[in-house]
Amino acid sequence: MKKANTGQKFTGAGMLGYFLRGSRALFLISILSGLVVTFLNVVIPQIISFTVDSVIGDEPSGGIFAFFADLFGGTEHLKSAVWMIALVIVGIAVVMAVFQYCVTYFNTRANQTLMRGMRNKLFAHIQRLPLGWHVTHQTGDIIQRCTTDADVISNFIANQLVPLFRLIIMVVLSLTLMFVMNVWLALIAAAFIPVLIGYSLVFYTKARKSFKKCDEEEGVLSTYAQENLTGVRVVRAFGRERYERDKFEKQNVYYTGLWVRIEKFLALYWTSNDFVAALQCMLLIVVGTVFCLQGSISPGDLVAFISYNTMLMGPVRQLGRIISNMSRAGVSIARIGEIMNADEEEYGVAGTLSGDIEFKNVSFWYEEDKPVLRGVSFKIPEGSTLGVIGGTGSGKSSLMYLLDRLYPVSGGEITIGGVNINDIPPATLRANIGFVLQEGYLYSGTIAENIAMAGENTDDGAIVHAAEAACVDENIRSFASGYQTVVGERGVTLSGGQKQRVSIARTLVRKTPVLIFDDSLSAVDSDTDAAIRARLAREFGNATVILISHRITTVMHADNIVVMENGEVAEQGTSAELIEKGGIYRRIYDMQMSLPDDLKEEVGYGG
Ligand code: MGP
Ligand code: MG
């Protein structure tokens, strides 16, 4: 059985590495181009220093500059042809521009590749998470993590982490050159580096909590908006617009307030940071000028020194920004890590399945200490029909969720053909079980697409046939666009009964050997209910069928009927046996069947 990556746990760095697969080479090209730009950047002040000292002044040029000066006809010749120096600088600028273009281009491409990969990986992982995970996490929050947090991470990598290489090289290069020019001046400049970085670190620790809080509150805000949109009909029907708006506004005000506080904090940080940098620059100019007058540094070198200091301070201060953004990215990485580290459901591959289904002393709870099912035992021989009846909340749907492995059994076991379903891959199980859920959900798309979605390569004939079996074909044909009618999100354009029958057709089209109808005939009148059951008996005679209903007439012809009460099997047997017994079933039977025929029809209990 394929185990997907169940149990794979990522560290923050490991997860980044996983997301970065596919974009690493592009980022590398961007980094290397950035290094070229940095080197060229460092050359320019050297040329200026040479120009000031040897072309304007009369200092002899040494080393590599003597060689280049000779190449251009010597310093004497350059004095009358300064344009040559200017031309060299322009030439360097052109080369720099080309590489800078590469930096941006490859970085953007890498970033988009990273984003695409990250979204795909997240989505694929979320698809494989068990239902239990989905129902305990807010949709708005999941969406927010997949969008905002994913953006934060990729922006951090592309705009902070990748330039970091360049910044570090820049710091090392400029600092080295500064030390070569004048040790004391360089020491003054360097003394400020730990101050600025230390300051950033203090900030980094403080900011982390605030950013996390902001992200969480944004999640709440998205959840409010999303719930409101999903439940738009309830909101309108109950006139709750004002309440919903107030709820949203309150949260929005709170969320905005958090950001304003963070921005205030940020502003304080950046302005004080600016001030320290200005202080450093002032000191260098004062001391540098004194040194220059004393002759311990040449005017050209001082000009170059100040240029290098600017090159140094930019990155050092950006280092602070990167560290502070690290806190934000760290929060996002942790939030996405929570999703990526949730255990996937092992899915396996589809196979065939046959045999009797048996529930043996099954117990179950969604939340510990709140048992939903207790000691449930019954058998469904292959090819037979089981009816399940019972009050609302008695655990009927939960029984079926367990059979489909949407949730794990808490105690006891369920077997199919003698095999514990825990040993049957969900893919096999679900390929063999057709489950019409109590709440039918239609995707935005055509009716035909909605019916075909579950089966692979479903042809039009099969779609129509399934719709006929579900007694909805006539309805569909009466729509102007027939099977091509587009149903909106959540199927808003269909009536409840039509939606229910489209859901039935979607299940029937797969022709699975086991069929579960969870209260799936509740929204149709009893004639249609009977007609659908008759078709089922005719066309799916070999299938094992489970019918859950509140309606006696729906279940009364089943081979065995289980009556659920408070999560336990209160009684079971054929309809005749249960009537004989005189228990709950008898009571429901008497109540529903004793109604006068016209009233039965009205409340939907007619046979
Ligand atoms: P059920 O199995 O949905 O009941 O819930 P049944 O018989 O299908 O009800 P009907 O109205 O569809 O006829 C059985 C019990 O489990 C109820 O008390 C529910 O409150 C509880 N329950 C159901 N679900 C789906 C959940 C869930 O997802 N989480 C938690 N915590 N409880 C649930
Ligand atoms: Mg139910």
XYZ file of C-alpha atoms and ligand atoms in Angstrom:
641
model
C 0.000 0.000 0.000
C 1.293 3.430 -0.897
C 1.746 5.357 2.281
C 1.803 8.868 0.780
C 3.985 10.894 3.118
C 2.041 10.027 6.207
C 3.980 10.987 9.253
C 6.598 13.046 7.410
C 7.564 15.875 9.713
C 9.295 19.001 8.524
C 11.520 21.359 10.393
C 11.204 24.986 9.287
C 14.363 24.751 7.166
C 13.434 21.313 5.853
C 10.090 22.617 4.712
C 11.702 25.585 2.952
C 14.063 23.167 1.202
C 11.090 21.063 0.143
C 9.247 24.100 -1.233
C 12.399 25.393 -2.943
C 12.818 22.294 -5.105
C 12.521 23.434 -8.709
C 13.392 27.061 -8.130
C 16.839 26.634 -6.583
C 18.779 26.923 -9.879
C 16.921 30.108 -10.808
C 17.640 31.640 -7.421
C 21.289 30.644 -7.815
C 21.600 32.494 -11.147
C 20.035 35.528 -9.508
C 22.473 35.330 -6.590
C 25.526 34.970 -8.884
C 24.430 37.919 -11.032
C 23.997 39.894 -7.826
C 27.566 39.117 -6.836
C 28.853 40.480 -10.164
C 26.904 43.707 -9.575
C 28.399 43.953 -6.082
C 31.982 43.575 -7.317
C 31.473 46.214 -9.988
C 29.903 48.491 -7.414
C 33.022 48.280 -5.301
C 35.286 49.170 -8.255
C 33.735 52.583 -8.909
C 34.953 54.357 -5.700
C 38.457 53.034 -6.494
C 38.336 54.804 -9.844
C 37.077 57.972 -8.160
C 39.842 57.784 -5.568
C 42.403 57.386 -8.334
C 40.884 60.310 -10.237
C 40.947 62.624 -7.218
C 44.468 61.688 -6.079
C 46.382 61.011 -9.289
C 44.496 62.835 -12.028
C 43.306 65.923 -10.166
C 46.155 65.686 -7.613
C 49.684 64.563 -8.308
C 50.057 61.398 -6.279
C 51.692 58.605 -8.164
C 49.288 55.795 -8.844
C 50.309 52.310 -7.843
C 49.494 48.728 -8.578
C 46.694 47.927 -10.893
C 45.874 51.601 -11.452
C 49.347 52.333 -12.813
C 48.775 49.514 -15.294
C 45.392 50.877 -16.382
C 46.612 54.479 -16.458
C 49.368 53.356 -18.840
C 46.762 51.600 -20.942
C 45.006 54.972 -21.396
C 48.260 56.816 -22.143
C 49.453 57.556 -18.562
C 48.070 59.888 -15.863
C 49.422 62.959 -17.636
C 47.423 62.155 -20.739
C 44.328 61.408 -18.623
C 44.437 64.911 -17.141
C 43.449 66.234 -20.582
C 41.139 63.361 -21.342
C 39.028 62.900 -18.217
C 36.160 61.844 -20.453
C 37.983 58.488 -20.808
C 37.537 57.860 -17.081
C 33.921 58.906 -17.316
C 33.502 56.497 -20.221
C 34.958 53.630 -18.176
C 32.474 54.403 -15.401
C 29.614 54.462 -17.916
C 30.888 51.150 -19.333
C 30.869 49.599 -15.879
C 27.389 50.987 -15.304
C 26.164 49.336 -18.511
C 27.569 45.946 -17.491
C 26.065 46.417 -14.038
C 22.687 47.205 -15.563
C 22.761 43.993 -17.593
C 23.528 41.896 -14.534
C 21.026 43.809 -12.424
C 18.428 42.908 -15.033
C 19.400 39.237 -14.613
C 19.104 39.582 -10.828
C 15.549 40.872 -11.097
C 14.441 38.640 -13.935
C 15.690 35.361 -12.471
C 14.574 36.300 -9.006
C 11.042 36.999 -10.220
C 10.941 33.768 -12.194
C 12.293 31.822 -9.247
C 9.784 33.467 -6.948
C 6.853 32.608 -9.190
C 8.094 29.028 -9.528
C 8.428 28.843 -5.770
C 4.916 30.236 -5.256
C 3.417 27.836 -7.761
C 5.177 24.845 -6.207
C 4.242 25.913 -2.712
C 0.570 26.337 -3.595
C 0.471 22.975 -5.377
C 2.226 21.166 -2.554
C -0.019 22.729 0.067
C -3.163 22.009 -1.879
C -2.159 18.412 -2.589
C -1.327 17.893 1.063
C -4.595 19.414 2.265
C -6.457 17.123 -0.131
C -4.895 14.140 1.582
C -5.643 15.241 5.132
C -8.336 13.237 6.893
C -11.858 14.581 7.267
C -11.315 14.882 11.000
C -8.659 17.519 10.321
C -10.892 19.449 7.958
C -13.853 19.663 10.298
C -11.707 20.919 13.145
C -10.082 23.711 11.114
C -11.767 26.883 9.954
C -11.916 27.244 6.191
C -11.100 30.960 6.335
C -8.038 30.262 8.420
C -6.807 27.526 6.067
C -7.288 29.808 3.070
C -5.483 32.624 4.835
C -2.536 30.359 5.594
C -2.398 29.184 1.992
C -2.481 32.713 0.584
C -1.104 35.366 2.941
C 1.357 33.131 4.767
C 2.560 31.536 1.539
C 3.086 35.053 0.105
C 5.032 36.149 3.151
C 7.343 33.146 2.884
C 8.031 33.468 -0.820
C 8.530 37.225 -0.563
C 10.906 36.679 2.283
C 12.949 34.207 0.274
C 12.976 36.243 -2.928
C 13.324 39.721 -1.469
C 15.301 39.124 1.694
C 17.028 35.790 1.874
C 18.428 35.771 -1.668
C 19.739 39.369 -1.506
C 21.298 38.417 1.826
C 24.227 36.765 0.024
C 24.892 39.943 -1.854
C 24.602 42.033 1.273
C 27.062 39.898 3.179
C 29.592 40.024 0.333
C 29.056 43.768 0.134
C 29.719 44.161 3.868
C 32.836 41.981 3.750
C 34.257 43.691 0.634
C 33.628 47.266 1.665
C 34.821 46.673 5.214
C 38.042 45.046 3.961
C 38.743 47.977 1.631
C 37.974 50.434 4.412
C 40.476 48.714 6.716
C 43.074 48.793 3.942
C 42.554 52.564 3.549
C 42.548 53.543 7.208
C 42.366 51.215 10.197
C 41.161 53.812 12.755
C 38.429 55.209 10.576
C 37.372 51.649 9.704
C 37.221 50.751 13.408
C 34.900 53.695 14.086
C 32.650 52.629 11.225
C 32.676 48.973 12.280
C 31.923 49.752 15.929
C 28.389 50.722 14.922
C 27.640 47.417 13.212
C 27.027 45.331 16.349
C 24.980 48.184 17.802
C 22.669 48.294 14.791
C 22.394 44.513 14.477
C 21.922 44.010 18.230
C 19.177 46.598 18.152
C 17.477 44.663 15.330
C 17.665 41.459 17.323
C 15.891 43.008 20.283
C 13.258 44.226 17.898
C 13.053 40.817 16.226
C 12.125 39.107 19.456
C 9.515 41.711 20.299
C 7.939 41.844 16.846
C 7.470 38.101 16.517
C 4.527 37.920 18.894
C 2.769 40.914 17.365
C 3.044 39.520 13.852
C 1.665 36.176 14.951
C -1.256 37.873 16.634
C -1.937 39.881 13.459
C -1.944 36.769 11.310
C -4.329 35.005 13.656
C -6.711 37.925 13.712
C -6.589 38.158 9.931
C -7.589 34.472 9.898
C -10.578 35.264 12.114
C -11.540 38.121 9.808
C -11.375 35.868 6.728
C -13.430 33.252 8.534
C -16.146 35.801 9.319
C -16.264 36.923 5.705
C -16.214 33.389 4.370
C -18.930 32.128 6.737
C -21.084 35.073 5.898
C -20.772 34.427 2.182
C -21.380 30.697 2.542
C -24.399 31.217 4.747
C -25.782 34.139 2.771
C -29.277 32.668 2.635
C -29.497 32.128 6.363
C -28.211 35.639 6.948
C -30.858 37.127 4.661
C -33.676 34.910 5.854
C -33.060 35.865 9.464
C -32.378 39.512 8.707
C -28.940 39.174 10.301
C -27.149 41.535 7.898
C -26.670 44.176 10.538
C -25.424 41.712 13.128
C -22.999 40.187 10.629
C -21.790 43.610 9.543
C -21.214 44.714 13.138
C -19.388 41.481 13.915
C -17.155 41.958 10.885
C -16.563 45.643 11.573
C -15.641 45.001 15.181
C -13.077 42.425 14.174
C -11.845 44.657 11.367
C -11.310 47.563 13.763
C -9.443 45.300 16.164
C -7.288 43.863 13.382
C -6.501 47.298 11.942
C -5.602 48.531 15.432
C -3.064 45.750 15.772
C -1.413 46.804 12.540
C -1.325 50.438 13.547
C 0.420 49.403 16.775
C 2.953 47.369 14.839
C 3.546 50.212 12.388
C 4.095 52.615 15.269
C 6.619 50.224 16.696
C 8.253 49.852 13.272
C 8.391 53.616 12.736
C 10.106 54.080 16.081
C 12.571 51.381 15.183
C 13.427 52.768 11.767
C 13.742 56.389 12.834
C 16.025 55.587 15.753
C 17.969 53.374 13.391
C 18.304 56.301 10.948
C 19.533 58.477 13.746
C 22.280 56.053 14.783
C 23.391 55.769 11.156
C 23.546 59.557 10.810
C 25.589 59.740 13.990
C 28.087 57.264 12.566
C 28.366 59.186 9.290
C 28.920 62.470 11.129
C 31.707 60.952 13.241
C 33.441 59.588 10.147
C 33.319 62.924 8.348
C 34.710 64.808 11.338
C 37.484 62.323 12.159
C 38.160 61.683 8.447
C 38.640 65.371 7.743
C 41.039 65.693 10.690
C 43.000 62.671 9.418
C 43.025 64.113 5.913
C 44.402 67.442 7.161
C 47.060 65.533 9.117
C 47.882 63.611 5.957
C 47.142 60.126 7.230
C 44.519 59.605 4.493
C 44.468 61.121 1.017
C 41.441 63.181 -0.106
C 40.700 60.598 -2.820
C 40.722 57.773 -0.304
C 38.493 59.746 2.067
C 35.948 60.210 -0.726
C 36.191 56.498 -1.526
C 36.005 55.649 2.174
C 32.764 57.564 2.604
C 31.372 55.804 -0.498
C 32.266 52.425 0.985
C 30.728 53.414 4.269
C 27.471 54.118 2.464
C 27.789 50.724 0.791
C 28.412 49.187 4.202
C 25.628 50.900 6.114
C 22.929 50.120 3.551
C 23.375 46.351 3.929
C 23.913 46.512 7.694
C 20.650 48.348 8.118
C 18.946 46.029 5.660
C 20.262 43.175 7.741
C 18.147 44.622 10.506
C 15.131 44.693 8.219
C 15.796 41.133 7.110
C 16.076 39.961 10.663
C 12.846 41.709 11.555
C 11.116 40.216 8.530
C 12.519 36.899 9.585
C 10.178 37.082 12.542
C 7.229 37.517 10.230
C 8.391 34.767 7.882
C 9.136 32.578 10.893
C 5.543 32.927 12.040
C 4.261 32.105 8.564
C 6.575 29.134 8.254
C 5.300 27.827 11.573
C 1.684 28.338 10.513
C 2.192 26.545 7.222
C 4.269 23.950 9.052
C 1.215 23.150 11.170
C -0.608 22.212 7.980
C 2.316 20.408 6.353
C 3.022 18.406 9.499
C -0.550 17.208 9.926
C -0.656 13.507 9.160
C -1.987 12.617 5.771
C -4.518 9.915 5.364
C -2.929 6.863 3.819
C -4.881 6.524 0.676
C -3.672 3.500 -1.257
C -4.985 2.435 -4.633
C -8.443 1.448 -5.766
C -9.191 -2.268 -5.798
C -12.249 -4.488 -5.611
C -14.013 -5.513 -2.479
C -16.709 -8.036 -1.689
C -18.313 -9.884 1.155
C -20.589 -9.313 4.084
C -20.252 -6.129 6.085
C -20.177 -6.542 9.821
C -20.137 -4.037 12.686
C -18.753 -5.762 15.780
C -19.271 -3.994 19.062
C -18.362 -0.654 17.461
C -17.993 2.420 19.584
C -17.059 5.887 18.451
C -16.620 9.465 19.592
C -15.715 12.678 17.810
C -14.479 14.151 21.056
C -13.215 12.012 23.879
C -15.674 11.488 26.727
C -18.600 12.180 24.438
C -19.512 8.764 23.032
C -21.624 8.959 19.890
C -21.864 5.203 19.265
C -21.726 2.434 21.868
C -21.469 -1.321 21.311
C -23.074 -1.285 17.896
C -23.267 -4.730 16.262
C -25.097 -5.833 13.137
C -24.425 -7.685 9.948
C -25.234 -6.790 6.351
C -24.994 -9.906 4.182
C -23.647 -9.179 0.703
C -26.417 -8.159 -1.681
C -28.960 -7.517 1.064
C -30.630 -4.264 2.024
C -30.289 -2.758 5.476
C -32.646 -0.112 6.735
C -31.500 2.243 9.487
C -34.046 4.280 11.337
C -33.753 6.356 14.469
C -34.164 9.786 15.973
C -32.118 12.748 14.932
C -28.655 12.699 16.481
C -28.876 8.974 17.226
C -25.675 8.313 15.256
C -26.947 7.037 11.913
C -24.697 9.207 9.755
C -21.736 8.587 12.042
C -22.125 4.828 11.473
C -21.723 5.380 7.750
C -18.762 7.750 8.151
C -17.012 4.943 9.984
C -17.815 2.433 7.258
C -16.341 4.815 4.665
C -13.303 5.422 6.900
C -13.987 9.134 6.996
C -13.289 8.766 10.712
C -11.448 5.970 12.499
C -13.419 3.559 14.690
C -12.746 4.249 18.369
C -13.526 0.752 19.642
C -14.593 -2.612 18.216
C -14.233 -3.252 14.504
C -15.938 -3.116 11.151
C -15.162 -5.894 8.694
C -15.923 -6.423 5.039
C -15.586 -10.025 3.868
C -13.921 -10.720 7.202
C -11.216 -8.061 6.689
C -10.972 -5.204 9.184
C -11.583 -1.995 7.247
C -8.516 -0.483 8.883
C -6.566 -2.871 6.665
C -8.423 -1.816 3.537
C -6.973 1.298 1.864
C -9.500 4.156 1.804
C -9.111 4.300 -1.977
C -10.319 0.701 -2.301
C -13.067 1.228 0.207
C -14.394 4.362 -1.447
C -14.137 2.884 -4.926
C -16.556 0.205 -3.757
C -18.885 2.247 -1.627
C -21.239 4.722 -3.234
C -22.179 7.188 -0.514
C -24.975 9.698 -1.018
C -24.218 12.117 1.778
C -26.932 13.665 3.863
C -25.877 17.122 2.738
C -25.506 16.960 -1.030
C -22.928 19.401 -2.301
C -22.909 20.475 -5.916
C -19.869 22.083 -7.455
C -20.153 25.115 -9.672
C -20.360 23.575 -13.122
C -22.954 21.874 -15.287
C -25.336 19.217 -14.011
C -23.637 16.707 -16.317
C -20.256 17.541 -14.783
C -21.691 17.205 -11.313
C -23.040 13.750 -12.066
C -19.909 12.624 -13.894
C -17.441 13.917 -11.316
C -17.201 10.721 -9.341
C -16.744 8.272 -12.211
C -13.822 8.268 -14.569
C -14.562 8.497 -18.298
C -18.272 8.726 -17.728
C -20.077 8.980 -21.081
C -23.300 10.888 -21.689
C -25.347 7.689 -21.885
C -24.244 6.651 -18.405
C -25.014 10.116 -17.026
C -28.532 10.073 -18.442
C -29.070 6.520 -17.255
C -28.035 7.417 -13.709
C -30.270 10.483 -13.779
C -33.176 8.308 -14.899
C -32.534 5.870 -12.083
C -32.532 8.780 -9.656
C -35.821 10.021 -11.181
C -34.343 13.412 -11.993
C -33.886 13.038 -15.750
C -37.262 14.594 -16.548
C -36.555 17.566 -14.295
C -33.187 18.134 -15.895
C -34.604 17.958 -19.398
C -37.181 20.582 -18.510
C -34.411 23.133 -17.933
C -33.602 25.265 -20.965
C -30.027 23.972 -21.134
C -30.828 20.449 -19.938
C -27.790 18.606 -18.680
C -25.653 21.618 -19.533
C -27.485 23.797 -17.002
C -24.885 25.488 -14.871
C -25.544 25.125 -11.187
C -24.068 27.834 -9.033
C -21.779 27.364 -6.110
C -23.517 25.020 -3.657
C -26.132 24.303 -6.325
C -28.277 27.323 -5.567
C -30.211 27.050 -8.805
C -31.772 23.678 -7.967
C -34.509 22.823 -5.487
C -33.594 20.759 -2.443
C -35.199 17.616 -3.915
C -33.528 18.120 -7.294
C -30.183 18.621 -5.651
C -30.686 15.463 -3.624
C -31.514 13.425 -6.700
C -28.566 14.822 -8.670
C -26.425 13.650 -5.731
C -28.028 10.214 -5.999
C -27.352 10.103 -9.749
C -23.730 11.033 -9.073
C -23.407 8.019 -6.801
C -25.333 5.596 -9.022
C -23.229 6.434 -12.067
C -20.271 4.732 -10.403
C -22.081 1.396 -10.140
C -20.479 0.468 -6.850
C -21.311 -2.838 -5.153
C -22.230 -1.041 -1.906
C -24.673 1.863 -1.855
C -25.400 4.112 1.115
C -28.288 6.559 1.075
C -28.039 8.801 4.107
C -31.470 10.316 4.406
C -31.209 10.866 0.673
C -34.861 10.588 -0.130
C -36.066 12.973 2.541
C -36.637 15.887 0.206
C -38.600 13.948 -2.418
C -42.255 13.029 -2.214
C -43.078 9.455 -1.265
C -44.071 8.421 -4.798
C -40.658 9.443 -6.097
C -39.071 7.768 -3.079
C -40.847 4.525 -3.994
C -39.985 4.907 -7.683
C -36.291 5.374 -6.929
C -36.258 2.354 -4.634
C -38.003 0.258 -7.299
C -35.331 1.229 -9.858
C -32.627 0.432 -7.374
C -34.104 -3.008 -6.736
C -34.327 -3.631 -10.473
C -30.965 -2.299 -11.576
C -28.829 -2.709 -8.505
C -30.330 -5.982 -7.310
C -26.889 -7.386 -6.551
C -25.712 -4.375 -4.588
C -25.557 -4.199 -0.837
C -27.778 -1.245 0.013
C -28.007 0.778 3.204
C -31.012 3.046 3.482
C -31.083 5.599 6.266
C -34.381 7.336 6.743
C -36.912 8.776 9.124
C -39.654 7.387 6.938
C -40.962 3.912 7.769
C -41.992 3.266 4.180
C -38.437 3.830 2.969
C -36.945 1.154 5.201
C -39.817 -1.267 5.775
C -38.991 -3.546 2.862
C -35.349 -3.925 3.839
C -34.009 -7.395 4.706
C -32.949 -6.160 8.088
C -33.753 -2.980 9.945
C -31.576 -1.461 12.665
C -33.263 0.967 15.017
C -30.791 3.425 16.533
C -31.370 5.234 19.769
C -28.802 7.411 21.536
C -25.891 5.811 19.737
C -26.999 2.256 20.483
C -28.883 -0.393 18.550
C -32.231 -0.399 20.282
C -33.657 -3.238 18.217
C -33.170 -4.960 14.895
C -34.986 -7.385 12.652
C -37.376 -7.395 9.704
C -40.271 -4.993 9.663
C -42.690 -7.795 10.574
C -40.530 -8.921 13.498
C -40.162 -5.408 14.823
C -43.864 -4.721 14.588
C -44.461 -7.954 16.437
C -41.977 -6.915 19.098
C -43.927 -3.802 19.924
C -40.933 -1.527 20.643
C -39.760 1.788 19.218
C -40.174 0.663 15.624
C -43.750 -0.329 16.329
C -44.394 3.077 17.816
C -42.983 4.906 14.802
C -44.818 2.523 12.488
C -48.134 3.070 14.175
C -47.704 6.795 14.187
C -46.683 7.110 10.551
C -48.966 4.453 9.110
C -52.075 5.330 11.057
C -52.290 8.750 9.493
C -55.116 9.115 7.016
C -53.796 8.645 3.482
C -54.126 12.288 2.431
C -52.303 13.478 5.530
C -49.594 10.817 5.058
C -49.032 12.202 1.605
C -48.870 15.712 2.977
C -46.193 14.917 5.546
C -44.408 12.586 3.185
C -44.986 9.263 4.952
C -47.080 7.665 2.224
C -45.906 4.376 0.737
P -25.128 11.853 13.586
O -24.454 10.565 13.395
O -24.941 12.892 12.546
O -26.680 11.616 13.859
O -24.686 12.471 14.972
P -27.818 11.151 12.838
O -28.490 9.988 13.447
O -27.278 10.989 11.472
O -28.784 12.389 12.899
P -29.730 12.965 11.754
O -30.111 14.299 12.252
O -28.968 13.019 10.493
O -30.933 12.092 11.650
C -24.619 11.722 16.153
C -24.067 12.610 17.259
O -22.751 12.979 16.954
C -24.838 13.877 17.459
O -25.029 14.043 18.847
C -23.967 14.960 16.917
O -24.061 16.099 17.725
C -22.578 14.375 17.010
N -21.773 14.774 15.847
C -22.053 14.544 14.551
N -21.038 15.023 13.754
C -21.017 14.922 12.312
C -20.097 15.547 14.576
C -18.838 16.145 14.335
O -18.354 16.315 13.207
N -18.141 16.564 15.432
C -18.643 16.385 16.691
N -17.923 16.811 17.722
N -19.839 15.820 16.940
C -20.572 15.388 15.901
Mg -27.507 12.007 9.774
